[in-house]
């Protein structure tokens, strides 16, 4: 067997054998297969696709390429959650304490933001003192003791994905369902949780631009989970407008604090309640989804979920005085209000434009080594279906940069205002 033959097989639209996939991953990680050969195979997979069996085998080979976390000595079923990424997506930071306050144990490894999407680790690091690198022993102890930990990806986990993802990024092969599914699922399976809830986003701010593609990706990942004996469910949710009101690191942490105190935007709160209820059922803590949702709601109202968040921040070294008094967070020097040019109803807020603008204000990174301004970002003052008057505030920019005229224009253009009130997004789907 050699790599050229494997590339030719996929180029000609054939199904790769288990042995061929094993050969590729093993020899790519060792350096035997070169980047230019892997690029050719990735492009062939991008163009010709993979069936469910090939995708599951690819996932398993990638998972086996490095360490696999063993969480079996933590009592109970361990839950994990993963979003395919978006703008203003701070759900994990709300969901974690919510489900942990109801007795679940969340063990989560998160990533950093790149391009228009934010990263959970960066958001956490906007809390002074917060540590996102813990040893395996510290991680497991924290999950056991307080019910949740969120840390950075272990370097030794899934080296195949690390190499392949970097290569896909520069070869136009990111947007392929089998490649995205194997990339996400191999990492999730290596991190050791028993139950995984995926949030597959669609819309302008997401990888998947259409609902159809998002559903296909969700089914593919749930099927991989089934084949490999894991409890995996996937929600398919809207990312056509940003989630919640805040985009940018410490702005999002302040919104997390709001929602955990039962304030904040309804779309965000409802997604957290829906997702949390699914996770509590997956963890076998409840058998009824409505009952689980009620319990979560109760813990938002009685302050237990917020208390759990404070406990989590303290456990990872964060300064909890910021959580108890969010006015302590640094505020950007320039606060720029933006106004509507006409009367009507907000019919769309282009999440991609908002995400890119937040990055340009200093809130995100274009390249992995860019330094983030934790106080930069955007607050949305209106959401889809809200009525708006000419001259009324629609968004507020926070930045330490000067000369932001172009960014201001992009943010205003992200808001589409129509004469008719549009109904809110469709219900979220759950695929299981
Ligand atoms: N997130 C990942 O981890 N991998 C992808 O391929 C896309 C999103």
mmCIF file of C-alpha atoms and ligand atoms in Angstrom, residues 165 168 179-180 183-184 187 207, ligand 1:
data_model
loop_
_atom_site.group_PDB
_atom_site.id
_atom_site.type_symbol
_atom_site.label_atom_id
_atom_site.label_comp_id
_atom_site.label_asym_id
_atom_site.label_seq_id
_atom_site.Cartn_x
_atom_site.Cartn_y
_atom_site.Cartn_z
ATOM 1 C CA UNK A 165 -6.608 21.156 10.784
ATOM 2 C CA UNK A 168 -6.980 22.282 5.899
ATOM 3 C CA UNK A 179 -13.479 16.342 7.645
ATOM 4 C CA UNK A 180 -15.267 18.624 10.127
ATOM 5 C CA UNK A 183 -12.032 16.652 13.473
ATOM 6 C CA UNK A 184 -14.613 17.520 16.126
ATOM 7 C CA UNK A 187 -11.186 15.402 19.887
ATOM 8 C CA UNK A 207 -19.135 27.128 9.256
HETATM 9 N N1 LIG B 1 -14.059 22.799 14.705
HETATM 10 C C1 LIG B 1 -13.138 21.814 14.704
HETATM 11 O O1 LIG B 1 -12.615 21.421 15.754
HETATM 12 N N2 LIG B 1 -12.810 21.246 13.526
HETATM 13 C C2 LIG B 1 -13.348 21.629 12.347
HETATM 14 O O2 LIG B 1 -13.010 21.054 11.333
HETATM 15 C C3 LIG B 1 -14.289 22.664 12.365
HETATM 16 C C4 LIG B 1 -14.638 23.230 13.581
#
